[in-house]
Structure formats: structure tokens, C-alpha cells
Coordinates of C-alpha atoms in Angstrom, one line a residue:
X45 CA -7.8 72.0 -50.1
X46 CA -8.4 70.9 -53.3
X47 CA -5.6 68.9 -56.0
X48 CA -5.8 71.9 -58.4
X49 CA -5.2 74.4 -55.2
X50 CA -2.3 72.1 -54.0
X51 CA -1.2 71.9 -58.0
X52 CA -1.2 75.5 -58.1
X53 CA 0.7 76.6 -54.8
X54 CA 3.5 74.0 -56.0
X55 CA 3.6 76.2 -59.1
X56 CA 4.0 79.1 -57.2
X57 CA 6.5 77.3 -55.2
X58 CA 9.1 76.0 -57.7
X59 CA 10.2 79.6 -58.5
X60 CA 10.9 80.8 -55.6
X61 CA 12.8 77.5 -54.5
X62 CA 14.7 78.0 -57.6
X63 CA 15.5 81.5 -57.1
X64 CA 16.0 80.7 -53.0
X65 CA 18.7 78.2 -54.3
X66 CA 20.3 80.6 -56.0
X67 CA 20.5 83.3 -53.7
X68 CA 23.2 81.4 -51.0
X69 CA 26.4 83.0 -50.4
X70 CA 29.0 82.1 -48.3
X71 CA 29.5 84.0 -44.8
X72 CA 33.3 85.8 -44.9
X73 CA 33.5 84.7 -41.2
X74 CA 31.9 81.9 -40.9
X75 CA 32.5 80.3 -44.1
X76 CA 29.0 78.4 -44.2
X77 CA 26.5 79.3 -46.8
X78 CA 23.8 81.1 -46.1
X79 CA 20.7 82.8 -47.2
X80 CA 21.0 85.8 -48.9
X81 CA 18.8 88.5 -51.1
X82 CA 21.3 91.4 -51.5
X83 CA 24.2 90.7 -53.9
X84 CA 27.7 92.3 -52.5
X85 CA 27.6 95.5 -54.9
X86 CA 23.6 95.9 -53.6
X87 CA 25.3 95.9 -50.4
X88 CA 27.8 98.2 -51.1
X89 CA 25.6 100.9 -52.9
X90 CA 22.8 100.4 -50.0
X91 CA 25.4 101.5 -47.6
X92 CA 26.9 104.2 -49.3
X93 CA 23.8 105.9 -50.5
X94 CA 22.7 105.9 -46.8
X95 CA 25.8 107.2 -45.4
X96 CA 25.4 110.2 -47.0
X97 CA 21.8 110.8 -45.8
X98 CA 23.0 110.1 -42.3
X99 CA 26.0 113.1 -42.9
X100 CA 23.4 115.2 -44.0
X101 CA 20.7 114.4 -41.5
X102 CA 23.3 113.7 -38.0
X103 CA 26.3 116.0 -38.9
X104 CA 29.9 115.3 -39.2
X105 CA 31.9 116.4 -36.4
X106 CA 34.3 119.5 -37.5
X107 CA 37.7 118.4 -36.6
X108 CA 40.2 116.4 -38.5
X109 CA 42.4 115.4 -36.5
X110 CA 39.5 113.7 -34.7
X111 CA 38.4 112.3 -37.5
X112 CA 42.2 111.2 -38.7
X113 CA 42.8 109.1 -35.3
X114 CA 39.4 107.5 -35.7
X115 CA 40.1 106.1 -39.0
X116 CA 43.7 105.3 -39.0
X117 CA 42.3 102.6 -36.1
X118 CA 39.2 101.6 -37.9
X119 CA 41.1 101.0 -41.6
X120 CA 43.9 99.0 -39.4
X121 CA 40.9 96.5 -38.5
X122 CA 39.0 96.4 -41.2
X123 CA 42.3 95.8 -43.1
X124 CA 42.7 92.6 -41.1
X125 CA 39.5 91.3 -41.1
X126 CA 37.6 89.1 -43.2
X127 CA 36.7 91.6 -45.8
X128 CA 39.7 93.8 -46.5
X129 CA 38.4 95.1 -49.9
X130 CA 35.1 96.8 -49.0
X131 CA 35.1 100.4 -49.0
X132 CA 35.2 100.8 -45.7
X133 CA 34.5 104.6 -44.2
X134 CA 34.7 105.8 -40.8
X135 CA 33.1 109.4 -39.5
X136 CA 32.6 110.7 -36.2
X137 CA 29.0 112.6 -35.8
X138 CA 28.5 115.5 -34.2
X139 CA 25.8 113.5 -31.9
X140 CA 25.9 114.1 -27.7
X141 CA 24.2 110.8 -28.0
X142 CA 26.6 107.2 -26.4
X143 CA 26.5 105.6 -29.8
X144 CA 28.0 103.9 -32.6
X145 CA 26.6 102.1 -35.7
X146 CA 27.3 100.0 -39.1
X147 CA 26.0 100.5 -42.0
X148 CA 25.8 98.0 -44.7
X149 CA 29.2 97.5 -47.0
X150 CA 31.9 99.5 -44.9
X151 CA 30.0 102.4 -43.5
X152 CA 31.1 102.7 -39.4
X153 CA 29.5 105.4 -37.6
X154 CA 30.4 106.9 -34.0
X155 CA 29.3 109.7 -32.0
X156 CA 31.6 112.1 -30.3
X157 CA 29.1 111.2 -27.3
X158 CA 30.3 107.9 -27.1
X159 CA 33.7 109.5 -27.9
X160 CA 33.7 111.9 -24.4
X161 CA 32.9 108.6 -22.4
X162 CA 35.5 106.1 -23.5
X163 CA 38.5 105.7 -21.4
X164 CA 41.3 104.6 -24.0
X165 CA 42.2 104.0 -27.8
X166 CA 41.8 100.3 -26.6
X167 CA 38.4 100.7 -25.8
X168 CA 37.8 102.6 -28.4
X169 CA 39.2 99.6 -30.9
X170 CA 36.6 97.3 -28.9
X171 CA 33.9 100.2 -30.5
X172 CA 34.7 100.5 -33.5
X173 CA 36.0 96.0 -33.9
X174 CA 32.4 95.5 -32.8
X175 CA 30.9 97.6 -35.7
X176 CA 32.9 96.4 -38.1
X177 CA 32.1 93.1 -37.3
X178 CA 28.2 93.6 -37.8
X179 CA 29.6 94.6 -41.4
X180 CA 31.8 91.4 -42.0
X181 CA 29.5 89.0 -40.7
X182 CA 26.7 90.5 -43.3
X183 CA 23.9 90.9 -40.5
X184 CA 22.5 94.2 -41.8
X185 CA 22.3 92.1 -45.3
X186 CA 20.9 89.3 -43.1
X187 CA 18.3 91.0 -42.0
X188 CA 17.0 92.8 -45.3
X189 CA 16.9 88.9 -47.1
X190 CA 14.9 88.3 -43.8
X191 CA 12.6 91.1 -44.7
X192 CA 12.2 90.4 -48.1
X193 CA 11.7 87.1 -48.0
X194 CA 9.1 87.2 -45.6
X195 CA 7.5 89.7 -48.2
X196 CA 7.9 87.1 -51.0
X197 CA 3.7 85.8 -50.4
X198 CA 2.9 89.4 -51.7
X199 CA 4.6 89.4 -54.7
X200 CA 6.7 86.0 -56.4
X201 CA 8.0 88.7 -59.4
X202 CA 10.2 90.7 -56.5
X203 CA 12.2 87.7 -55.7
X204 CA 13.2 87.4 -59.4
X205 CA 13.7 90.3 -60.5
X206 CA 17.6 91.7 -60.9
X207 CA 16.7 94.8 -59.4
X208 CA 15.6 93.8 -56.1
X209 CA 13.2 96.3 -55.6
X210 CA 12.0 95.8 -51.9
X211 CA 16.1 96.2 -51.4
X212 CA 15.9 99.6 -53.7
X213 CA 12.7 100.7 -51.2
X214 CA 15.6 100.1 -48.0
X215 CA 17.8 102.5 -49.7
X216 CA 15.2 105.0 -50.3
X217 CA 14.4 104.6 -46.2
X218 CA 17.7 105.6 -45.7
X219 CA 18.5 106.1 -41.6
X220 CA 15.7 103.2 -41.3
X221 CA 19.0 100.8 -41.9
X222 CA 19.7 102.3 -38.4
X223 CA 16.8 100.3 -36.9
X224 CA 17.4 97.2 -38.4
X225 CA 17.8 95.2 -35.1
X226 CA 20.2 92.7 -35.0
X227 CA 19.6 89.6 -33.5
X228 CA 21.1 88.1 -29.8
X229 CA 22.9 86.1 -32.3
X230 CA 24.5 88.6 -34.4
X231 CA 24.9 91.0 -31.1
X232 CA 27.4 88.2 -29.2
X233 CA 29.6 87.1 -32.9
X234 CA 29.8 90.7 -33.4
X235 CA 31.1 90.7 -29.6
X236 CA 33.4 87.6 -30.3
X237 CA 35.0 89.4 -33.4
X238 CA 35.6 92.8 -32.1
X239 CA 37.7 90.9 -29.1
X240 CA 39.1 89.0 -32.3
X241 CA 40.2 92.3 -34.2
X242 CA 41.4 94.0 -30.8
X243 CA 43.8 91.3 -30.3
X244 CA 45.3 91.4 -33.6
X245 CA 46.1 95.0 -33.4
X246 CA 47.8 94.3 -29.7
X247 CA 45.5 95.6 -28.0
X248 CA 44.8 94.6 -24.2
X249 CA 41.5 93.1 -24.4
X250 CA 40.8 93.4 -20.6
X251 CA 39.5 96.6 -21.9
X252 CA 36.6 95.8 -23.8
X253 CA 34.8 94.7 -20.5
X254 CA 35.1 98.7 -19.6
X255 CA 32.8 99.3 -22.6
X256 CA 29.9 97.5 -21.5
X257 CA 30.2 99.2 -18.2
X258 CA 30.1 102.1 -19.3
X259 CA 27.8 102.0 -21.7
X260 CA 25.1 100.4 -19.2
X261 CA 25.9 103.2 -16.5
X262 CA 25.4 105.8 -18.9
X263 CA 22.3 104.8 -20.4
X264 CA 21.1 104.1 -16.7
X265 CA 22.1 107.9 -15.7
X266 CA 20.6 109.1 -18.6
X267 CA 17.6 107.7 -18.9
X268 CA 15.5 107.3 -22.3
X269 CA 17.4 109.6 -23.9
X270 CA 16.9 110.4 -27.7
X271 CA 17.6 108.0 -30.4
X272 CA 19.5 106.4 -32.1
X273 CA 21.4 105.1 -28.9
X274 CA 23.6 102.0 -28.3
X275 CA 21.0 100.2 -26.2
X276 CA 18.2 100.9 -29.1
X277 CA 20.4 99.9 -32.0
X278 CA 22.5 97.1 -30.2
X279 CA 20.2 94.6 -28.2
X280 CA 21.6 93.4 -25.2
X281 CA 22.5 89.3 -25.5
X282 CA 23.3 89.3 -21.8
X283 CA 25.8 90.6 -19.4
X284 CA 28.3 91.4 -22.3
X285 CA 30.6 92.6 -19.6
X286 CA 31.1 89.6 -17.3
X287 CA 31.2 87.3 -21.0
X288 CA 34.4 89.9 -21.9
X289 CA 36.0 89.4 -18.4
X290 CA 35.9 85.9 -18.9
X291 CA 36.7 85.7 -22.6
X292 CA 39.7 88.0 -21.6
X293 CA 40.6 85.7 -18.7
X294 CA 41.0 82.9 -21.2
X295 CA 43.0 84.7 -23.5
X296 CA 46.9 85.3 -23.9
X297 CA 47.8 88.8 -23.2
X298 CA 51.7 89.4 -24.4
X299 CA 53.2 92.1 -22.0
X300 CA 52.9 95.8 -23.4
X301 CA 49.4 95.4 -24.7
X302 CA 48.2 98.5 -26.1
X303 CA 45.8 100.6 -24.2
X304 CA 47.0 104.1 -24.4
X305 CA 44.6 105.2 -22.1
X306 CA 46.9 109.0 -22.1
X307 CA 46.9 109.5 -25.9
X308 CA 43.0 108.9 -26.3
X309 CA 42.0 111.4 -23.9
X310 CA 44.2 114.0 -25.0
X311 CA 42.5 113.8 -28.3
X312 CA 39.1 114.4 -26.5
X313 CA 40.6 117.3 -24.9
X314 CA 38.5 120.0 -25.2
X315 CA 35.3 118.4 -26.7
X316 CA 31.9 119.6 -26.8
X317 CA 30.3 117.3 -24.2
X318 CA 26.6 116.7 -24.7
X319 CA 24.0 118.8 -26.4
X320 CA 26.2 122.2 -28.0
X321 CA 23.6 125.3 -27.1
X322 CA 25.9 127.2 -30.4
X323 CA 23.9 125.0 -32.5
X324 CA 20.6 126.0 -30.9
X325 CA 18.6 124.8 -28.0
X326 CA 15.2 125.8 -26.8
X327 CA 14.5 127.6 -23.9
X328 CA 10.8 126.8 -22.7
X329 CA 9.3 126.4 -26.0
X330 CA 11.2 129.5 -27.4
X331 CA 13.7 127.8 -30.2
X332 CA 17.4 130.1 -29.5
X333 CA 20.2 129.7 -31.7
X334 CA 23.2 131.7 -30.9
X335 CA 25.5 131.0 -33.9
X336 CA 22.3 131.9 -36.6
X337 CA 21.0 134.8 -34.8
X338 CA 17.2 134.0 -34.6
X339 CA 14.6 132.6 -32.4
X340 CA 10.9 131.2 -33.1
X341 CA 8.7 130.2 -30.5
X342 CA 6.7 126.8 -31.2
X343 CA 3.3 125.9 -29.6
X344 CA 3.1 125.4 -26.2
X345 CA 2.6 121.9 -25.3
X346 CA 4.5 120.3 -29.0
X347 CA 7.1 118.0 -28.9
X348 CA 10.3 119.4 -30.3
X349 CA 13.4 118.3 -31.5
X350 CA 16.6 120.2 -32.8
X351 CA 18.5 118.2 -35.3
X352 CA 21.3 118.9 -37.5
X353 CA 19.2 119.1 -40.8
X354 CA 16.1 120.9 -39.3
X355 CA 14.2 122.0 -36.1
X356 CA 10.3 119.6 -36.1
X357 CA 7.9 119.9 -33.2
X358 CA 5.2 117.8 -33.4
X359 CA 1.1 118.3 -31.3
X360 CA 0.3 116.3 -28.8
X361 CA -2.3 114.3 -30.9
X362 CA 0.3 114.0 -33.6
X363 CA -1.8 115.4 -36.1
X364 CA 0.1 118.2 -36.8
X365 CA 3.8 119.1 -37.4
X366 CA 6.0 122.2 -37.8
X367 CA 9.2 122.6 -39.1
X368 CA 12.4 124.9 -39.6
X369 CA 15.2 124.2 -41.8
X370 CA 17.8 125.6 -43.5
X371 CA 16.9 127.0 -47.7
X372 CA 20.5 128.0 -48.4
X373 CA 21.0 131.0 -50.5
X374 CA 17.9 131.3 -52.2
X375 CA 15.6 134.5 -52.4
X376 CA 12.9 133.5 -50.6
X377 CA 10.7 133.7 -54.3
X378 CA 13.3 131.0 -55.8
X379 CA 13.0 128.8 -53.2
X380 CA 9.4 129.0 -52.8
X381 CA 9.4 128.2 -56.9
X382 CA 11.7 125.1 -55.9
X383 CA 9.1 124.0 -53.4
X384 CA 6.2 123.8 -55.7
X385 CA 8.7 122.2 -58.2
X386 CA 8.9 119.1 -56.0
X387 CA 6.3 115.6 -57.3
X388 CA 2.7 115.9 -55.6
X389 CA 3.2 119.1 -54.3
X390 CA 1.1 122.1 -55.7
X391 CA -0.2 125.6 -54.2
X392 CA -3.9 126.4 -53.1
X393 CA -3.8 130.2 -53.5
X394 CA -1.7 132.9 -55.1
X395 CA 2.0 133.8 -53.1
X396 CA 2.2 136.3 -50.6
X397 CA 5.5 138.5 -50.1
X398 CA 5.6 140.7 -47.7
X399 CA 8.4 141.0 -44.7
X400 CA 8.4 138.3 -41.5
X401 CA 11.0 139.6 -37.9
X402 CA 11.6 142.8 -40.1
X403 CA 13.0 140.4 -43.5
X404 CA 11.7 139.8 -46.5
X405 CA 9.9 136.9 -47.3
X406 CA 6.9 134.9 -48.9
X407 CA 4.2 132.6 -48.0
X408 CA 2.1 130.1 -49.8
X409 CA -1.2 127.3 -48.7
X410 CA 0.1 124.1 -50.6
X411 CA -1.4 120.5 -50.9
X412 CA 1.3 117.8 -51.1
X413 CA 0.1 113.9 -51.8
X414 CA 1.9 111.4 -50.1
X415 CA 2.2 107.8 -49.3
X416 CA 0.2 108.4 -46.0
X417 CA -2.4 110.2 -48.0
X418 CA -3.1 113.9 -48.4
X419 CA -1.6 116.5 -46.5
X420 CA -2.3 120.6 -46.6
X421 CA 0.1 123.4 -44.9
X422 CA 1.4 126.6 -45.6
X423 CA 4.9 127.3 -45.9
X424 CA 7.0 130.7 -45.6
X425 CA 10.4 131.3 -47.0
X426 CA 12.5 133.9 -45.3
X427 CA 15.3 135.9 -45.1
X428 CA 17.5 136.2 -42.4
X429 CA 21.2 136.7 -42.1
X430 CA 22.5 135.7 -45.4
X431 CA 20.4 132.4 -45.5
X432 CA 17.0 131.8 -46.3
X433 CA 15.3 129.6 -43.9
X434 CA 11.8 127.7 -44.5
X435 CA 9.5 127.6 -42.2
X436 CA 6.6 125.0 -42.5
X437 CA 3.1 123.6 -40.8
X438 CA 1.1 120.5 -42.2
X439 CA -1.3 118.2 -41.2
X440 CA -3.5 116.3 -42.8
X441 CA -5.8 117.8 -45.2
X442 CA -9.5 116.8 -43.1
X443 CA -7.5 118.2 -39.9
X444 CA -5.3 121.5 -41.8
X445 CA -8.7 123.9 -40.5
X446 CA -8.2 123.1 -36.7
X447 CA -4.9 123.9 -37.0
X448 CA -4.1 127.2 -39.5
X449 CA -4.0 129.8 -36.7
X450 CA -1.7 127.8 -34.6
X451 CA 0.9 127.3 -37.8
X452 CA 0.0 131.1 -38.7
X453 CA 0.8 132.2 -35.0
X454 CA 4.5 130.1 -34.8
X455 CA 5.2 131.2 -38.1
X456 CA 4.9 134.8 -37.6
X457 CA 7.3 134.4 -34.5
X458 CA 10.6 133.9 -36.4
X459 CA 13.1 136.5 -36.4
X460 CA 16.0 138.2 -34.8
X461 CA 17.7 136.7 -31.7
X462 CA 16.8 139.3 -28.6
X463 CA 17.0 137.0 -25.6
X464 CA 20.9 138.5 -25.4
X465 CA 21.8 135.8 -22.5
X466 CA 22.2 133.3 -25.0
X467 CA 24.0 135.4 -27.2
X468 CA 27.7 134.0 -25.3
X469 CA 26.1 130.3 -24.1
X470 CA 28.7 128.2 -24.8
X471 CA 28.9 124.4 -24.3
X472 CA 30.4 122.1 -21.8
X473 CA 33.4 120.7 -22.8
X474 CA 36.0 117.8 -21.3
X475 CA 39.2 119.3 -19.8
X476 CA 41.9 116.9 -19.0
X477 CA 43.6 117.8 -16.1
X478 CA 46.8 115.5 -14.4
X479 CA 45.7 113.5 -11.1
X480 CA 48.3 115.1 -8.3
X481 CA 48.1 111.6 -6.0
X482 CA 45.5 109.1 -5.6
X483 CA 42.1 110.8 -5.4
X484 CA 38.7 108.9 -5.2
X485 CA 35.8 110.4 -7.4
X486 CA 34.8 113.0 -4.8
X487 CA 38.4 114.1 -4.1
X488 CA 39.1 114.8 -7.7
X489 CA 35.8 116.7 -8.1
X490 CA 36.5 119.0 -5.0
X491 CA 39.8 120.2 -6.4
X492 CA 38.8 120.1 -10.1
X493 CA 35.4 120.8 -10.0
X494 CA 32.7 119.6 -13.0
X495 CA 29.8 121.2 -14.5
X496 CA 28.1 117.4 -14.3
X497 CA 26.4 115.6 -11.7
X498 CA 29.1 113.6 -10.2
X499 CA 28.0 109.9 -11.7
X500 CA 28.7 111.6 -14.6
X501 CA 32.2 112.6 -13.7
X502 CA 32.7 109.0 -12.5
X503 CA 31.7 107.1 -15.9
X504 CA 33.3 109.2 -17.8
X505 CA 36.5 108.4 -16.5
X506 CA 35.9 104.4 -16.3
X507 CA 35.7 104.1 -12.3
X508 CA 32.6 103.7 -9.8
X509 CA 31.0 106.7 -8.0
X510 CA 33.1 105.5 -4.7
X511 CA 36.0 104.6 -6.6
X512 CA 39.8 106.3 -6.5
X513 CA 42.0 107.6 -9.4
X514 CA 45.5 107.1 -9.6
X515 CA 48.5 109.6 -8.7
X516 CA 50.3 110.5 -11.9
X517 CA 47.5 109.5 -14.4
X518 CA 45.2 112.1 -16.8
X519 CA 41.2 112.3 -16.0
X520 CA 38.9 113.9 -17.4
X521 CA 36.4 116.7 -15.8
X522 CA 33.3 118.8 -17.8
X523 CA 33.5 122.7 -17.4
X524 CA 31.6 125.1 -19.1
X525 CA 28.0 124.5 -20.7
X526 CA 24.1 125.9 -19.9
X527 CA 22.6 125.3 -16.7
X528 CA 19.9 122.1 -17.5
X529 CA 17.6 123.9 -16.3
X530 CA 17.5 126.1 -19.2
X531 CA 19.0 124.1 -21.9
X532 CA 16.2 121.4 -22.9
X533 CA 16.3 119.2 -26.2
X534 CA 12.1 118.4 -26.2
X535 CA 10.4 121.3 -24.5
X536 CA 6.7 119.4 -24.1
X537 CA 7.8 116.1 -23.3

């Protein structure tokens, strides 16, 4: 290396020293200073922009008073924490996945999966203190000055810049915040303050242990599941349970600790458990939903997915994709003029109208050019119950030939929903029924019988597979739902 190499890399250094010694702000829990990129307000519109994509995109769970309980407890925490005046949100998704999440700036997230498997408002305080810890301890904003420091080689100006720009491209991500791992680290303080926060709301702490118990035995009954999910977003630092057992052992508990293990399952009375088949479901690869009234059959052999915000299958060389989604109120010609309205997008022939399942509708070959280079498709907007729904198959442009007359062929499939059997599906759903006398597991499950395997009965009311219920107390059973055998969330997989 030569002195006028080594002159000019200590050139390019000084800025960024100067900027890196600027950018330190002190941790609200820790009280040491750290590094940091994102300024509080960054933080706080960061999080709030990508809330509302993950409403939109996950789906808010339609019942108040659920929604009420869980963020009367959540605002009593964050109230007490470190960080009182962030404008802290908490929403309960209409997800069947075992999971809960923060976003950056007072965003909490939880699922009413992970709802229907918790055992008391005490646990659920342990939930939803964990989370809100993440947010006070500032590891989301952690991680992002992580990423964009190690990004600073590529470009000195970013660092500098009032903007933050590679902060501005997070935003833009939107439910990428949801993979930003945390740390072992950040995992255990986030651990150590939601025992902190429990405890100052007078809750019994010995309950937090359940959580980790739970959580492991239902990720272990249910396998790889679909994500997000607790054990993708939250990486294990250990045995979290046997650490709360003992952190619990060491801790004063004053006599009438809360747990209110009666009140919490009430409120879960009569939630959907799992995947709700009203909100579609596929059966084989035929996509059914009840509620719409429609059904289109995807390829045999793609990889499908229903979520809130749209229906995507994807081929098995992953070349290809199709997708269904709502268009709103549209005619099918304005939205198709709205489609082509959209940056990078523009058509390859004339539109077609013409009727698809018996309903008007239109159809159009676009190109679109995008980050990931150029893509072709064709894309249909139809009329069907009120609603106009899109319907759309792409790939990229050197591959669009090989796969025309499969898009053509799903496409033309959409319509009417004539498989009447899943006209009246309905989904399971927890009942809460009162234990006569002590019962173990099997007992309980003879009298009140469950639409779930009985490991699932077990966790969901806190107790091994062997273990006994006791006289007097409420527990929880799951009646109703489709058969699994029909009822599949990624035909192809």
C-alpha cells in the first residue's frame, strides 16, 4: 500500500468517524451510549409506516373487545417502562400462526394464534412485556445502524446525509422489519424486562416460564409451519424456560399475584382457532372461499398461499407466479386503466372485454420493469359479486412464452362457487367448558371431546399430554372446523 493510498483512505475515514461520533445515543434501559443511525422520530415514522402495511397485508382481528383487553395491558406496561412517551399501538392479527412481534417506535403485534394457546392474562403480560421490551431497548433500531453501517464502504455520502436513505429503503421494505433478527443478546434483555414489566403490574411471574413451554411444544407439534412465527422472528438464547423458573425462584412474589387465568380464557371464548376456511382455503389445488362465493383452480404442482391481502401460488422452478386479489369497486375497465397507471408498467396489445365464470371482465399482455429486471404477464379484471377481483400471471420476460397457456388456463377458471360442501364450512373454534373434578388430559377429552389431536388439547391448556386438570377450574377444548384432510394452506408443498 502506498503513502498516497494510506493518505487517501484516512480522508475517507475522518468523515465517517466524525459522523460515527455523532451518531451515539444513550440506551433508555441501559443508560450507556451506544451506536446509533436512526434518530427517535426515524424510528417512530419507520414503525408507523410499517404497521400499516402489516394491517393491510396480515389483517386485524374483528372484535373489539379483544382488541380493548389487549391494549388496556399492553399501554399499562409500556406506561411504566423506560419509554412512556412513544406512541405505542397494540393490535391483535387475524393470524392462526403462535406469534407476536415489535415493530420499531411502539408498534406491538400479536396473533390470535398465539392468543388461543396462552393460559392467563399473566402470561399474556409476559407476551406482550417481552415485545415491548425489544422496542425500549432500541434493538430493531440496533440492527438497522448495524445494517447501514456495514453498507457505509459503498457509499460515505449515506452516512451524512439527513435523510438517511438506506433507513428510508427499510421503510419502503416494510414487513422485512419482521425479519430483522435479533440477537441472543437482545433475545435474553428482552426476556429480563418483560419479567421486569410483569412484576410491576403484580403479576405472578412463575407464569412466564409457561410461555416458553408452550411455545416450544407448539412449534414442535406443528412443525415448519408458515411464517412469520415466534421461533423465526425470536431466536432462541437457550432454555428460556428453565432461566424464568429460576429468575422467578429468586424473586419476591407478594401474595395475590395476578394471574387471572379464568378472565383470559373467557375472552378467547369462542375464537376462531387455526386457519378460518370462511376466509378461503384450498381444496387440492382448487382455491374455495365460502364468504366471496368463488373458486379458481391453480396449477397442479404450484406452491400456494392464501393471505389476507391476496391468494399467490408460485411453479416449482419459481419462475413463474400467479396471483388473486381483491380490485375493490372498480369496473373491471377502470381498474385495468389504474393498472397501466402504475411506474414501469405498460401493455403489449390492445384490451380485451369479454365475460370470465359468466361476469364481465377484461384482459390485457403487460410488461412491468422492475428492480429484478423485466417481467411480462397478462392480467384480467373481473366482476364477481359486487367486487372486482384481479387476477394475474408473470414471469420473467425470456421465460413469459413457456408459461402463457398455463396463466391462460388458471385464469379462465375463476368464477362462481359450485363445490356446495364448502358453502357451510365453518372454523374450529375454542369452547370453554368448567372442569367437573380432577381430570387428566385424556379424561377431559372423553367427556368434552376436541376437534384437535390431543397434544393439541394438552398445550393449549398449559399441561403435559399425561397431565391432570383441576376440579372447579375452566379449560379449554376446539370444536367445529374442516377435516385436515381437506382444508390445506400450500396445496404443492
Amino acid at each position: 500500500m502506498t503513502r498516497r493510498s494510506t493518505a487517501a483512505r484516512s480522508l475517507i475515514a475522518l468523515p465517517i468517524a466524525l459522523a460515527l461520533a455523532g451518531a451515539c445515543a444513550v440506551n433508555p434501559v441501559t443508560g450507556k451510549r451506544e451506536l446509533s443511525l436512526v434518530s427517535k422520530d426515524q424510528e417512530i415514522a419507520l414503525g408507523k409506516q410499517s404497521a400499516e402495511q402489516v394491517k393491510q397485508q396480515m389483517g386485524v382481528y374483528p372484535d373489539e373487545k379483544v382488541q380493548a383487553y389487549v391494549r388496556e395491558i399492553g399501554m399499562r406496561i409500556a406506561k411504566a417502562s423506560e419509554r412512556p412517551d412513544l406512541p405505542w399501538q397494540f393490535t391483535v392479527l387475524d393470524d392462526p400462526t403462535v406469534n407476536a412481534f415489535a415493530l420499531p417506535g411502539g408498534p406491538v403485534f400479536i396473533t390470535r394464534g398465539i392468543l388461543t394457546y396462552l393460559g392467563s392474562e399473566a402470561e399474556l403480560a409476559s407476551v406482550l412485556g417481552h415485545e415491548i421490551g425489544h422496542i425500549t431497548a432500541r434493538h430493531s433500531v440496533e440492527q438497522l445502524s448495524k445494517q447501514q453501517l456495514a453498507q457505509l464502504g459503498l457509499g460515505v455520502g449515506m452516512i451524512v446525509s439527513p435523510e438517511l436513505a438506506q433507513v428510508g429503503q427499510a421503510a419502503a421494505a416494510g414487513l422485512q422489519l419482521l425479519f430483522l433478527k435479533y440477537g441472543r443478546d437482545a433475545e435474553r434483555q428482552a426476556d429480563q424486562l418483560g419479567f421486569k414489566y410483569m412484576a410491576q403490574q403484580g403479576y405472578d411471574v412463575r407464569e412466564m416460564s409457561k410461555v416458553f413451554v408452550t411455545l416450544e411444544r407448539s412449534s414442535a407439534q406443528q412443525g415448519a409451519g408458515r411464517v412469520p412465527e415466534w421461533q423465526s422472528t425470536h431466536p432462541d438464547p437457550g432454555n428460556r424456560a428453565e432461566t424464568a423458573r429460576e429468575r422467578a425462584a429468586k424473586a419476591t412474589i407478594p401474595p395475590g399475584a395476578k394471574v387471572e387465568h379464568d378472565r383470559y380464557v373467557q375472552l378467547v371464548s369462542g375464537m376462531v382457532f387455526g386457519d378460518d376456511p370462511r376466509q378461503g382455503f384450498f381444496k387440492g389445488d382448487t382455491f374455495l372461499h365460502p364468504d366471496l362465493k368463488f373458486q379458481m383452480k391453480f396449477p397442479q404442482g404450484w406452491k400456494a398461499q392464501n393471505a389476507p391481502s391476496a391468494v399467490v401460488a408460485v411453479s416449482p422452478k419459481q419462475d413463474a407466479a400467479l396471483q388473486l386479489a381483491a380490485a375493490g369497486k372498480l369496473s373491471p375497465e377502470e381498474a385495468t386503466k389504474k393498472f397501466f397507471q402504475q411506474e414501469g408498467v405498460k401493455p403489449l396489445q390492445a384490451p380485451q372485454s369479454g365475460t370470465l365464470g359468466g361476469q364481465a371482465a377484461t384482459a390485457r399482455y403487460f410488461q412491468a420493469q422492475t428492480d429484478q429486471g423485466v417481467l411480462n404477464g397478462i392480467v384480467s379484471f373481473v366482476s364477481h359479486g359486487g367486487l372486482t377481483y384481479q387476477l394475474v400471471g408473470y414471469s420473467p420476460a425470456q421465460a413469459f412464452s413457456g408459461y402463457e397457456a398455463t396463466f391462460k388456463q388458471a385464469l379462465s377458471t375463476f368464477g362462481p362457487l359450485t363445490d356446495k360442501s364448502a358453502e357451510n364450512v365453518q372454523p374450529a373454534k375454542v369452547e370453554v367448558v368448567r372442569v367437573p373434578r380432577e381430570m387428566t388430559i385424556s379424561e377431559f377429552n372423553q367427556q368434552f371431546p376436541s376437534t384437535v389431536p390431543l397434544d393439541v388439547v394438552a398445550i393449549v391448556n398449559g399441561v403435559d399430554k399425561d397431565g391432570k386438570l383441576p376440579g372447579g377450574t375452566t379449560a379449554k377444548r376446539i370444536t367445529g372446523g374442516v377435516p385436515a384432510k381437506q382444508l390445506q394452506q400450500q396445496p404443492g408443498s
